[in-house]
mmCIF file of C-alpha atoms (C1' of nucleotides) in Angstrom:
data_model
loop_
_atom_site.group_PDB
_atom_site.id
_atom_site.type_symbol
_atom_site.label_atom_id
_atom_site.label_comp_id
_atom_site.label_asym_id
_atom_site.label_seq_id
_atom_site.Cartn_x
_atom_site.Cartn_y
_atom_site.Cartn_z
ATOM 1 C CA MET A 1255 215.794 258.214 185.032
ATOM 2 C CA ASP A 1256 218.236 260.775 183.765
ATOM 3 C CA GLN A 1257 217.270 261.867 180.290
ATOM 4 C CA ASN A 1258 220.827 262.979 179.588
ATOM 5 C CA VAL A 1259 221.969 259.397 179.410
ATOM 6 C CA PHE A 1260 220.700 259.203 175.880
ATOM 7 C CA ASP A 1261 223.080 261.937 174.826
ATOM 8 C CA ASP A 1262 226.026 260.166 176.399
ATOM 9 C CA PRO A 1263 228.738 259.847 173.775
ATOM 10 C CA ARG A 1264 229.108 256.171 174.605
ATOM 11 C CA ILE A 1265 225.478 255.538 173.758
ATOM 12 C CA THR A 1266 225.879 257.469 170.545
ATOM 13 C CA ALA A 1267 228.976 255.530 169.637
ATOM 14 C CA ILE A 1268 227.533 252.094 170.229
ATOM 15 C CA GLY A 1269 224.386 253.130 168.429
ATOM 16 C CA LEU A 1270 226.386 254.012 165.349
ATOM 17 C CA LEU A 1271 228.235 250.728 165.367
ATOM 18 C CA PHE A 1272 225.112 248.626 165.704
ATOM 19 C CA GLU A 1273 222.951 250.587 163.315
ATOM 20 C CA ALA A 1274 225.621 250.385 160.652
ATOM 21 C CA GLY A 1275 225.959 246.662 161.253
ATOM 22 C CA ALA A 1276 222.205 246.118 161.206
ATOM 23 C CA GLY A 1277 221.774 247.976 157.938
ATOM 24 C CA LEU A 1278 224.494 245.964 156.271
ATOM 25 C CA SER A 1279 223.188 242.711 157.720
ATOM 26 C CA ALA A 1280 219.767 243.331 156.275
ATOM 27 C CA ARG A 1281 221.190 243.891 152.804
ATOM 28 C CA PHE A 1282 223.404 240.841 153.074
ATOM 29 C CA ALA A 1283 220.511 238.678 154.156
ATOM 30 C CA ALA A 1284 218.437 239.746 151.182
ATOM 31 C CA GLN A 1285 221.225 238.899 148.774
ATOM 32 C CA PHE A 1286 221.969 235.570 150.444
ATOM 33 C CA GLU A 1287 218.359 234.638 150.106
ATOM 34 C CA GLU A 1288 218.575 235.142 146.341
ATOM 35 C CA HIS A 1289 221.037 232.276 146.402
ATOM 36 C CA GLY A 1290 219.094 230.097 148.800
ATOM 37 C CA LEU A 1291 221.370 230.723 151.773
ATOM 38 C CA SER A 1292 220.708 232.054 155.231
ATOM 39 C CA PRO A 1293 223.322 234.329 156.817
ATOM 40 C CA VAL A 1294 224.433 231.504 159.064
ATOM 41 C CA GLU A 1295 224.753 229.123 156.147
ATOM 42 C CA PHE A 1296 226.857 231.626 154.254
ATOM 43 C CA GLU A 1297 229.089 232.081 157.263
ATOM 44 C CA VAL A 1298 229.527 228.341 157.599
ATOM 45 C CA LEU A 1299 230.323 228.025 153.930
ATOM 46 C CA MET A 1300 232.905 230.789 154.162
ATOM 47 C CA ARG A 1301 234.589 229.404 157.239
ATOM 48 C CA LEU A 1302 234.813 225.926 155.850
ATOM 49 C CA THR A 1303 235.968 226.981 152.414
ATOM 50 C CA ARG A 1304 238.749 229.161 153.744
ATOM 51 C CA SER A 1305 239.993 226.298 155.908
ATOM 52 C CA PRO A 1306 242.576 223.784 154.679
ATOM 53 C CA GLY A 1307 240.863 220.998 152.787
ATOM 54 C CA HIS A 1308 237.604 222.947 152.824
ATOM 55 C CA GLN A 1309 236.757 221.222 156.065
ATOM 56 C CA LEU A 1310 236.618 221.733 159.788
ATOM 57 C CA ARG A 1311 235.672 219.667 162.794
ATOM 58 C CA MET A 1312 232.240 220.432 164.158
ATOM 59 C CA THR A 1313 233.667 221.903 167.343
ATOM 60 C CA ASP A 1314 236.105 224.139 165.512
ATOM 61 C CA LEU A 1315 233.372 225.289 163.203
ATOM 62 C CA ALA A 1316 231.315 226.229 166.227
ATOM 63 C CA ALA A 1317 234.246 228.149 167.681
ATOM 64 C CA GLN A 1318 234.762 230.099 164.459
ATOM 65 C CA THR A 1319 231.137 230.997 164.019
ATOM 66 C CA SER A 1320 228.732 232.484 166.492
ATOM 67 C CA LEU A 1321 227.007 229.122 166.835
ATOM 68 C CA SER A 1322 226.968 226.637 169.678
ATOM 69 C CA THR A 1323 227.962 223.067 168.962
ATOM 70 C CA SER A 1324 224.358 221.982 168.828
ATOM 71 C CA GLY A 1325 223.639 224.835 166.489
ATOM 72 C CA VAL A 1326 226.408 223.638 164.229
ATOM 73 C CA THR A 1327 225.005 220.125 164.270
ATOM 74 C CA ARG A 1328 221.695 221.412 162.992
ATOM 75 C CA VAL A 1329 223.037 223.813 160.384
ATOM 76 C CA VAL A 1330 225.248 221.074 159.020
ATOM 77 C CA ASP A 1331 222.232 218.774 159.017
ATOM 78 C CA ARG A 1332 220.366 221.195 156.813
ATOM 79 C CA MET A 1333 223.270 221.947 154.524
ATOM 80 C CA GLU A 1334 224.087 218.285 154.181
ATOM 81 C CA ARG A 1335 220.493 217.602 153.253
ATOM 82 C CA ASP A 1336 220.792 220.356 150.630
ATOM 83 C CA GLY A 1337 224.010 218.849 149.306
ATOM 84 C CA LEU A 1338 226.218 221.813 150.177
ATOM 85 C CA LEU A 1339 228.256 219.894 152.756
ATOM 86 C CA ARG A 1340 228.935 216.356 153.734
ATOM 87 C CA ARG A 1341 230.133 214.818 156.973
ATOM 88 C CA ARG A 1342 233.318 212.844 157.074
ATOM 89 C CA ALA A 1343 234.440 210.730 159.986
ATOM 90 C CA CYS A 1344 237.839 211.557 161.428
ATOM 91 C CA PRO A 1345 239.954 208.417 161.216
ATOM 92 C CA SER A 1346 242.244 209.338 164.104
ATOM 93 C CA ASP A 1347 239.516 210.316 166.559
ATOM 94 C CA ARG A 1348 236.238 208.538 166.319
ATOM 95 C CA ARG A 1349 234.482 211.149 168.405
ATOM 96 C CA SER A 1350 235.098 213.817 165.811
ATOM 97 C CA SER A 1351 233.532 214.332 162.467
ATOM 98 C CA TYR A 1352 234.352 216.836 159.795
ATOM 99 C CA ALA A 1353 232.054 219.041 157.820
ATOM 100 C CA VAL A 1354 233.376 219.182 154.263
ATOM 101 C CA VAL A 1355 232.246 221.537 151.534
ATOM 102 C CA THR A 1356 230.993 219.697 148.465
ATOM 103 C CA ALA A 1357 231.417 220.813 144.874
ATOM 104 C CA ALA A 1358 227.862 222.068 145.023
ATOM 105 C CA GLY A 1359 228.751 224.055 148.123
ATOM 106 C CA LEU A 1360 231.755 225.647 146.458
ATOM 107 C CA SER A 1361 229.704 226.455 143.436
ATOM 108 C CA ARG A 1362 226.998 228.026 145.558
ATOM 109 C CA LEU A 1363 229.550 230.166 147.321
ATOM 110 C CA ASP A 1364 231.042 231.177 143.989
ATOM 111 C CA ASP A 1365 227.641 232.299 142.842
ATOM 112 C CA THR A 1366 226.981 234.251 146.003
ATOM 113 C CA LEU A 1367 230.286 236.005 146.596
ATOM 114 C CA PRO A 1368 230.348 238.523 143.749
ATOM 115 C CA GLY A 1369 227.072 240.073 144.810
ATOM 116 C CA HIS A 1370 228.185 240.001 148.410
ATOM 117 C CA LEU A 1371 231.380 241.861 147.608
ATOM 118 C CA ARG A 1372 229.433 244.338 145.546
ATOM 119 C CA ILE A 1373 227.173 245.112 148.503
ATOM 120 C CA ILE A 1374 230.130 245.562 150.841
ATOM 121 C CA GLU A 1375 231.681 247.970 148.418
ATOM 122 C CA GLU A 1376 228.507 249.843 147.670
ATOM 123 C CA TRP A 1377 227.373 250.387 151.231
ATOM 124 C CA PHE A 1378 230.519 250.175 153.306
ATOM 125 C CA THR A 1379 234.013 250.443 151.891
ATOM 126 C CA GLY A 1380 232.954 252.561 148.924
ATOM 127 C CA GLN A 1381 231.260 255.097 151.179
ATOM 128 C CA LEU A 1382 234.588 256.347 152.458
ATOM 129 C CA ALA A 1383 237.677 257.876 150.958
ATOM 130 C CA PRO A 1384 240.666 255.519 151.273
ATOM 131 C CA PRO A 1385 242.288 257.335 154.212
ATOM 132 C CA GLN A 1386 238.963 257.519 156.014
ATOM 133 C CA LEU A 1387 238.438 253.836 155.442
ATOM 134 C CA GLU A 1388 241.883 253.067 156.762
ATOM 135 C CA ALA A 1389 241.194 255.066 159.898
ATOM 136 C CA LEU A 1390 237.902 253.277 160.388
ATOM 137 C CA LEU A 1391 239.469 249.878 159.935
ATOM 138 C CA ASP A 1392 242.326 250.715 162.277
ATOM 139 C CA GLY A 1393 239.852 251.587 164.967
ATOM 140 C CA LEU A 1394 237.777 248.499 164.351
ATOM 141 C CA ARG A 1395 240.867 246.330 164.401
ATOM 142 C CA ARG A 1396 241.759 247.759 167.746
ATOM 143 C CA VAL A 1397 238.342 247.027 169.161
ATOM 144 C CA ARG A 1398 238.195 243.619 167.547
ATOM 145 C CA ASP A 1399 241.529 242.642 169.058
ATOM 146 C CA ALA A 1400 240.323 243.779 172.452
ATOM 147 C CA VAL A 1401 237.046 241.907 172.496
ATOM 148 C CA HIS A 1402 238.455 239.137 170.351
ATOM 149 C CA PRO A 1403 236.195 236.163 170.727
ATOM 150 C CA GLY A 1404 238.816 234.003 169.019
ATOM 151 C CA ALA A 1405 236.935 234.076 165.767
ATOM 152 C CA THR A 1406 239.816 235.181 163.604
ATOM 153 C CA ALA A 1407 240.600 232.692 160.881
ATOM 154 C CA GLY A 1408 243.516 230.509 161.768
ATOM 155 C CA SER A 1409 243.370 231.282 165.435
ATOM 156 C CA THR A 1410 242.631 227.695 166.308
ATOM 157 C CA GLU A 1411 245.440 225.272 165.883
ATOM 158 C CA PRO A 1412 245.442 223.536 162.516
ATOM 159 C CA ALA A 1413 243.693 220.209 162.528
ATOM 160 C CA PRO A 1414 245.826 217.084 162.757
ATOM 161 C CA ALA A 1415 247.126 216.278 159.311
ATOM 162 C CA ASP A 1416 245.574 212.836 159.258
ATOM 163 C CA CYS A 1417 242.056 214.136 159.615
ATOM 164 C CA MET B 2 236.772 228.671 144.087
ATOM 165 C CA ASP B 3 239.394 231.344 144.178
ATOM 166 C CA GLN B 4 241.287 231.217 147.432
ATOM 167 C CA ASN B 5 242.323 234.849 147.041
ATOM 168 C CA VAL B 6 238.798 235.971 147.776
ATOM 169 C CA PHE B 7 239.449 235.542 151.454
ATOM 170 C CA ASP B 8 242.217 238.110 151.301
ATOM 171 C CA ASP B 9 239.988 240.594 149.555
ATOM 172 C CA PRO B 10 240.088 243.843 151.512
ATOM 173 C CA ARG B 11 236.317 243.980 151.452
ATOM 174 C CA ILE B 12 236.084 240.638 153.211
ATOM 175 C CA THR B 13 238.652 241.757 155.736
ATOM 176 C CA ALA B 14 236.788 244.986 156.352
ATOM 177 C CA ILE B 15 233.385 243.434 156.877
ATOM 178 C CA GLY B 16 234.962 240.774 159.051
ATOM 179 C CA LEU B 17 236.386 243.419 161.334
ATOM 180 C CA LEU B 18 233.074 245.205 161.654
ATOM 181 C CA PHE B 19 231.127 242.083 162.473
ATOM 182 C CA GLU B 20 233.663 240.524 164.792
ATOM 183 C CA ALA B 21 233.915 243.723 166.774
ATOM 184 C CA GLY B 22 230.148 243.900 166.963
ATOM 185 C CA ALA B 23 229.831 240.260 167.947
ATOM 186 C CA GLY B 24 232.383 240.556 170.718
ATOM 187 C CA LEU B 25 230.632 243.584 172.163
ATOM 188 C CA SER B 26 227.217 241.967 171.814
ATOM 189 C CA ALA B 27 228.320 238.953 173.790
ATOM 190 C CA ARG B 28 229.542 241.128 176.639
ATOM 191 C CA PHE B 29 226.408 243.204 176.604
ATOM 192 C CA ALA B 30 224.213 240.133 176.685
ATOM 193 C CA ALA B 31 226.027 238.773 179.722
ATOM 194 C CA GLN B 32 225.583 242.027 181.600
ATOM 195 C CA PHE B 33 221.930 242.368 180.601
ATOM 196 C CA GLU B 34 221.309 238.910 181.914
ATOM 197 C CA GLU B 35 222.600 239.970 185.319
ATOM 198 C CA HIS B 36 219.672 242.342 185.390
ATOM 199 C CA GLY B 37 217.120 239.914 184.012
ATOM 200 C CA LEU B 38 216.958 241.469 180.572
ATOM 201 C CA SER B 39 217.536 240.053 177.128
ATOM 202 C CA PRO B 40 219.244 242.247 174.535
ATOM 203 C CA VAL B 41 215.933 242.821 172.800
ATOM 204 C CA GLU B 42 214.244 243.775 176.042
ATOM 205 C CA PHE B 43 216.987 246.248 176.815
ATOM 206 C CA GLU B 44 216.650 247.755 173.368
ATOM 207 C CA VAL B 45 212.893 248.101 173.795
ATOM 208 C CA LEU B 46 213.350 249.703 177.191
ATOM 209 C CA MET B 47 215.848 252.171 175.763
ATOM 210 C CA ARG B 48 213.724 253.112 172.781
ATOM 211 C CA LEU B 49 210.630 253.640 174.849
ATOM 212 C CA THR B 50 212.353 255.540 177.622
ATOM 213 C CA ARG B 51 214.027 257.954 175.254
ATOM 214 C CA SER B 52 210.683 258.678 173.570
ATOM 215 C CA PRO B 53 208.391 261.462 174.740
ATOM 216 C CA GLY B 54 206.186 260.211 177.532
ATOM 217 C CA HIS B 55 208.240 257.030 177.779
ATOM 218 C CA GLN B 56 205.881 255.473 175.285
ATOM 219 C CA LEU B 57 205.572 254.486 171.653
ATOM 220 C CA ARG B 58 202.948 252.881 169.477
ATOM 221 C CA MET B 59 203.583 249.232 168.776
ATOM 222 C CA THR B 60 204.218 249.899 165.096
ATOM 223 C CA ASP B 61 206.671 252.709 165.793
ATOM 224 C CA LEU B 62 208.464 250.560 168.322
ATOM 225 C CA ALA B 63 208.827 247.867 165.693
ATOM 226 C CA ALA B 64 210.205 250.413 163.225
ATOM 227 C CA GLN B 65 212.797 251.649 165.704
ATOM 228 C CA THR B 66 213.966 248.218 166.728
ATOM 229 C CA SER B 67 214.992 245.331 164.551
ATOM 230 C CA LEU B 68 211.743 243.554 165.385
ATOM 231 C CA SER B 69 208.687 242.873 163.282
ATOM 232 C CA THR B 70 205.307 243.979 164.544
ATOM 233 C CA SER B 71 204.457 240.503 165.730
ATOM 234 C CA GLY B 72 207.819 240.322 167.432
ATOM 235 C CA VAL B 73 207.018 243.532 169.267
ATOM 236 C CA THR B 74 203.666 242.125 170.343
ATOM 237 C CA ARG B 75 205.408 239.195 171.983
ATOM 238 C CA VAL B 76 208.241 241.126 173.610
ATOM 239 C CA VAL B 77 205.750 243.580 175.036
ATOM 240 C CA ASP B 78 203.684 240.617 176.235
ATOM 241 C CA ARG B 79 206.636 239.314 178.200
ATOM 242 C CA MET B 80 207.709 242.675 179.546
ATOM 243 C CA GLU B 81 204.156 243.533 180.536
ATOM 244 C CA ARG B 82 203.914 240.235 182.374
ATOM 245 C CA ASP B 83 207.146 241.140 184.160
ATOM 246 C CA GLY B 84 205.787 244.561 185.054
ATOM 247 C CA LEU B 85 208.346 246.529 183.053
ATOM 248 C CA LEU B 86 205.803 247.920 180.588
ATOM 249 C CA ARG B 87 202.091 248.361 180.304
ATOM 250 C CA ARG B 88 199.807 248.789 177.325
ATOM 251 C CA ARG B 89 197.692 251.884 176.976
ATOM 252 C CA ALA B 90 194.915 252.324 174.444
ATOM 253 C CA CYS B 91 195.213 255.282 172.131
ATOM 254 C CA PRO B 92 192.070 257.384 172.586
ATOM 255 C CA SER B 93 192.162 258.956 169.139
ATOM 256 C CA ASP B 94 192.735 255.743 167.163
ATOM 257 C CA ARG B 95 191.241 252.585 168.519
ATOM 258 C CA ARG B 96 193.482 250.437 166.333
ATOM 259 C CA SER B 97 196.616 251.636 168.087
ATOM 260 C CA SER B 98 197.947 250.865 171.490
ATOM 261 C CA TYR B 99 200.928 252.250 173.272
ATOM 262 C CA ALA B 100 203.642 250.484 175.151
ATOM 263 C CA VAL B 101 204.500 252.575 178.196
ATOM 264 C CA VAL B 102 207.443 252.097 180.511
ATOM 265 C CA THR B 103 206.397 251.569 184.120
ATOM 266 C CA ALA B 104 208.245 252.795 187.174
ATOM 267 C CA ALA B 105 209.635 249.290 187.536
ATOM 268 C CA GLY B 106 210.866 249.462 183.945
ATOM 269 C CA LEU B 107 212.601 252.784 184.504
ATOM 270 C CA SER B 108 214.168 251.465 187.648
ATOM 271 C CA ARG B 109 215.377 248.343 185.874
ATOM 272 C CA LEU B 110 216.933 250.447 183.147
ATOM 273 C CA ASP B 111 218.560 252.667 185.747
ATOM 274 C CA ASP B 112 220.097 249.605 187.345
ATOM 275 C CA THR B 113 221.349 248.263 184.044
ATOM 276 C CA LEU B 114 222.733 251.354 182.359
ATOM 277 C CA PRO B 115 225.818 252.074 184.478
ATOM 278 C CA GLY B 116 227.277 248.654 183.825
ATOM 279 C CA HIS B 117 226.351 248.919 180.185
ATOM 280 C CA LEU B 118 228.163 252.233 179.833
ATOM 281 C CA ARG B 119 231.125 250.801 181.649
ATOM 282 C CA ILE B 120 231.364 247.941 179.172
ATOM 283 C CA ILE B 121 231.128 250.292 176.199
ATOM 284 C CA GLU B 122 233.917 252.368 177.619
ATOM 285 C CA GLU B 123 236.084 249.438 178.596
ATOM 286 C CA TRP B 124 235.889 247.550 175.328
ATOM 287 C CA PHE B 125 235.045 250.146 172.731
ATOM 288 C CA THR B 126 235.435 253.869 173.260
ATOM 289 C CA GLY B 127 238.197 253.508 175.820
ATOM 290 C CA GLN B 128 240.271 251.372 173.492
ATOM 291 C CA LEU B 129 241.036 254.327 171.265
ATOM 292 C CA ALA B 130 242.674 257.673 171.678
ATOM 293 C CA PRO B 131 240.144 260.502 171.265
ATOM 294 C CA PRO B 132 241.180 261.456 167.712
ATOM 295 C CA GLN B 133 241.158 257.795 166.681
ATOM 296 C CA LEU B 134 237.718 257.388 168.166
ATOM 297 C CA GLU B 135 236.494 260.456 166.329
ATOM 298 C CA ALA B 136 237.796 259.080 163.055
ATOM 299 C CA LEU B 137 236.128 255.757 163.712
ATOM 300 C CA LEU B 138 232.818 257.368 164.569
ATOM 301 C CA ASP B 139 232.971 259.629 161.528
ATOM 302 C CA GLY B 140 233.371 256.606 159.323
ATOM 303 C CA LEU B 141 230.609 254.725 161.047
ATOM 304 C CA ARG B 142 228.306 257.698 160.803
ATOM 305 C CA ARG B 143 228.924 257.833 157.103
ATOM 306 C CA VAL B 144 228.104 254.176 156.670
ATOM 307 C CA ARG B 145 225.124 254.375 158.999
ATOM 308 C CA ASP B 146 223.669 257.287 157.061
ATOM 309 C CA ALA B 147 224.106 255.345 153.844
ATOM 310 C CA VAL B 148 222.433 252.126 154.946
ATOM 311 C CA HIS B 149 220.133 253.984 157.298
ATOM 312 C CA PRO B 150 217.270 251.672 158.125
ATOM 313 C CA GLY B 151 215.382 254.611 159.630
ATOM 314 C CA ALA B 152 216.259 253.520 163.131
ATOM 315 C CA THR B 153 217.659 256.824 164.291
ATOM 316 C CA ALA B 154 215.812 258.174 167.281
ATOM 317 C CA GLY B 155 213.300 260.802 166.322
ATOM 318 C CA SER B 156 213.303 259.856 162.689
ATOM 319 C CA THR B 157 209.667 258.843 162.800
ATOM 320 C CA GLU B 158 207.211 261.656 163.092
ATOM 321 C CA PRO B 159 206.242 262.431 166.655
ATOM 322 C CA ALA B 160 203.084 260.720 167.802
ATOM 323 C CA PRO B 161 199.867 262.739 167.799
ATOM 324 C CA ALA B 162 199.744 264.841 170.931
ATOM 325 C CA ASP B 163 196.518 263.310 172.147
ATOM 326 C CA CYS B 164 197.919 259.822 172.305
ATOM 327 C "C1'" DG C 44 176.286 256.976 153.942
ATOM 328 C "C1'" DA C 45 178.004 252.638 151.690
ATOM 329 C "C1'" DG C 46 181.879 250.462 150.036
ATOM 330 C "C1'" DC C 47 186.642 249.802 149.943
ATOM 331 C "C1'" DA C 48 191.545 250.072 150.531
ATOM 332 C "C1'" DA C 49 195.002 250.929 153.990
ATOM 333 C "C1'" DC C 50 196.493 250.430 158.617
ATOM 334 C "C1'" DT C 51 197.039 248.288 163.409
ATOM 335 C "C1'" DA C 52 197.620 244.688 166.568
ATOM 336 C "C1'" DT C 53 197.379 239.989 167.449
ATOM 337 C "C1'" DA C 54 197.335 234.763 166.923
ATOM 338 C "C1'" DG C 55 198.804 230.366 164.672
ATOM 339 C "C1'" DG C 56 202.271 227.824 162.502
ATOM 340 C "C1'" DC C 57 207.011 227.306 161.450
ATOM 341 C "C1'" DA C 58 212.095 227.660 161.648
ATOM 342 C "C1'" DT C 59 216.106 228.448 164.253
ATOM 343 C "C1'" DA C 60 219.279 228.229 168.029
ATOM 344 C "C1'" DG C 61 220.719 227.727 172.921
ATOM 345 C "C1'" DC C 62 221.042 224.801 177.229
ATOM 346 C "C1'" DA C 63 221.164 220.568 179.493
ATOM 347 C "C1'" DA C 64 221.394 215.760 179.267
ATOM 348 C "C1'" DT C 65 223.267 211.640 176.937
ATOM 349 C "C1'" DA C 66 226.187 208.261 174.601
ATOM 350 C "C1'" DT C 67 230.501 207.425 172.780
ATOM 351 C "C1'" DT C 68 235.408 207.897 172.566
ATOM 352 C "C1'" DC C 69 239.884 209.391 174.154
ATOM 353 C "C1'" DC C 70 243.628 209.939 177.283
ATOM 354 C "C1'" DC C 71 245.922 210.075 181.564
ATOM 355 C "C1'" DT C 72 247.048 208.060 185.984
ATOM 356 C "C1'" DG C 73 247.795 204.569 189.011
ATOM 357 C "C1'" DC D 1190 245.383 197.629 181.764
ATOM 358 C "C1'" DA D 1191 241.480 199.410 184.530
ATOM 359 C "C1'" DG D 1192 239.079 203.412 185.770
ATOM 360 C "C1'" DG D 1193 237.836 208.080 185.811
ATOM 361 C "C1'" DG D 1194 237.661 212.605 183.918
ATOM 362 C "C1'" DA D 1195 237.630 215.360 179.615
ATOM 363 C "C1'" DA D 1196 236.134 215.940 174.968
ATOM 364 C "C1'" DT D 1197 232.859 215.312 170.968
ATOM 365 C "C1'" DA D 1198 228.599 215.187 168.665
ATOM 366 C "C1'" DT D 1199 223.883 214.629 168.987
ATOM 367 C "C1'" DT D 1200 219.022 214.966 170.788
ATOM 368 C "C1'" DG D 1201 215.058 216.794 173.638
ATOM 369 C "C1'" DC D 1202 213.217 220.671 175.418
ATOM 370 C "C1'" DT D 1203 212.393 225.400 175.430
ATOM 371 C "C1'" DA D 1204 212.487 230.162 173.976
ATOM 372 C "C1'" DT D 1205 212.379 233.503 170.488
ATOM 373 C "C1'" DG D 1206 211.050 235.730 166.344
ATOM 374 C "C1'" DC D 1207 209.384 235.828 161.467
ATOM 375 C "C1'" DC D 1208 205.604 235.136 157.961
ATOM 376 C "C1'" DT D 1209 200.901 234.833 157.060
ATOM 377 C "C1'" DA D 1210 196.280 235.154 158.155
ATOM 378 C "C1'" DT D 1211 192.725 237.478 160.744
ATOM 379 C "C1'" DA D 1212 189.808 240.829 163.000
ATOM 380 C "C1'" DG D 1213 188.885 245.351 164.018
ATOM 381 C "C1'" DT D 1214 189.377 250.457 162.758
ATOM 382 C "C1'" DT D 1215 190.006 254.391 159.965
ATOM 383 C "C1'" DG D 1216 189.376 257.485 156.310
ATOM 384 C "C1'" DC D 1217 188.620 258.283 151.534
ATOM 385 C "C1'" DT D 1218 185.570 258.103 147.383
ATOM 386 C "C1'" DC D 1219 181.579 257.935 145.061
#
DNA sequence: GAGCAACTATAGGCATAGCAATATTCCCTG
DNA sequence: CAGGGAATATTGCTATGCCTATAGTTGCTC
């Protein structure tokens, strides 16, 4: 085992990226919890709400989050039980069903977002001078586009209009 | 619900950070699996191996990873069963025990690291020109230091010499 | 030196999420 | 229009990790 590996600039770099992400994640999770949401539930709420009609097919929701389809089934189960979402059958394809954000879901997201944005600003974007931030984001964009797991909003084709 | 929220630069920024991280994580996980390691196991192996004596008390290991103490107990259980680690009692404090990397653990890490470094380079550091990368890392360092969960190597006081 | 609070590791119970299997539906091909 | 392969959502099983409780140890205070 070569001890020098730990000083490898690649190890340093990836360590920075993940430690920054972990620190932010922890703060996000704490704030989500104040509003009765888990990180995954918040993500689902965001993805659905930013989609046309505040809805998405289960499969598409899975593709846009880090969840598997069975994971989506279960998260939607929970959120439906809590009244944040409801399922709606797709009239044109009886295999598909849509997860739709309810008024309660929108309201919950409304309550949660201001604090969320405040945390992002306090611990991330506000830590850097504007040009520094731009440079950081440019780099991240580059990496994101390279590894792109297809998670960018709108990357999947819009759902059929009749659904 | 204000649709403009989704165009908020803070949302964009945090999205970039997390999508980049998620894409890299997925690739790492696939490569770890080729070597019979989970991401958490790799992290444990790294933290221990970079520590003096290739060992760390359970509590310190928990502090340096994203795991709780009970989580560490169980990961070390598995890795000990697989022969990658062993437990060693601390002679000066009978409450504590150390997780120590075995020869098999070092060898496993040796096998895994080259591919890991290759992935970092291919999808992260190699995606950017050197000055771009420096700018990105400067920004990340700034954010990391702000949110610092105390995970930086060597941040915890060195273990008593007799342990 | 007896009592007590803090610390350390572990075990039990619980929640979450992935994989594989399943049932249903769709669509294409002949 | 019949049949087979692909797609969709769900469920069972399993693995993982957190929270809480527990047992043992330490060190401080009186």
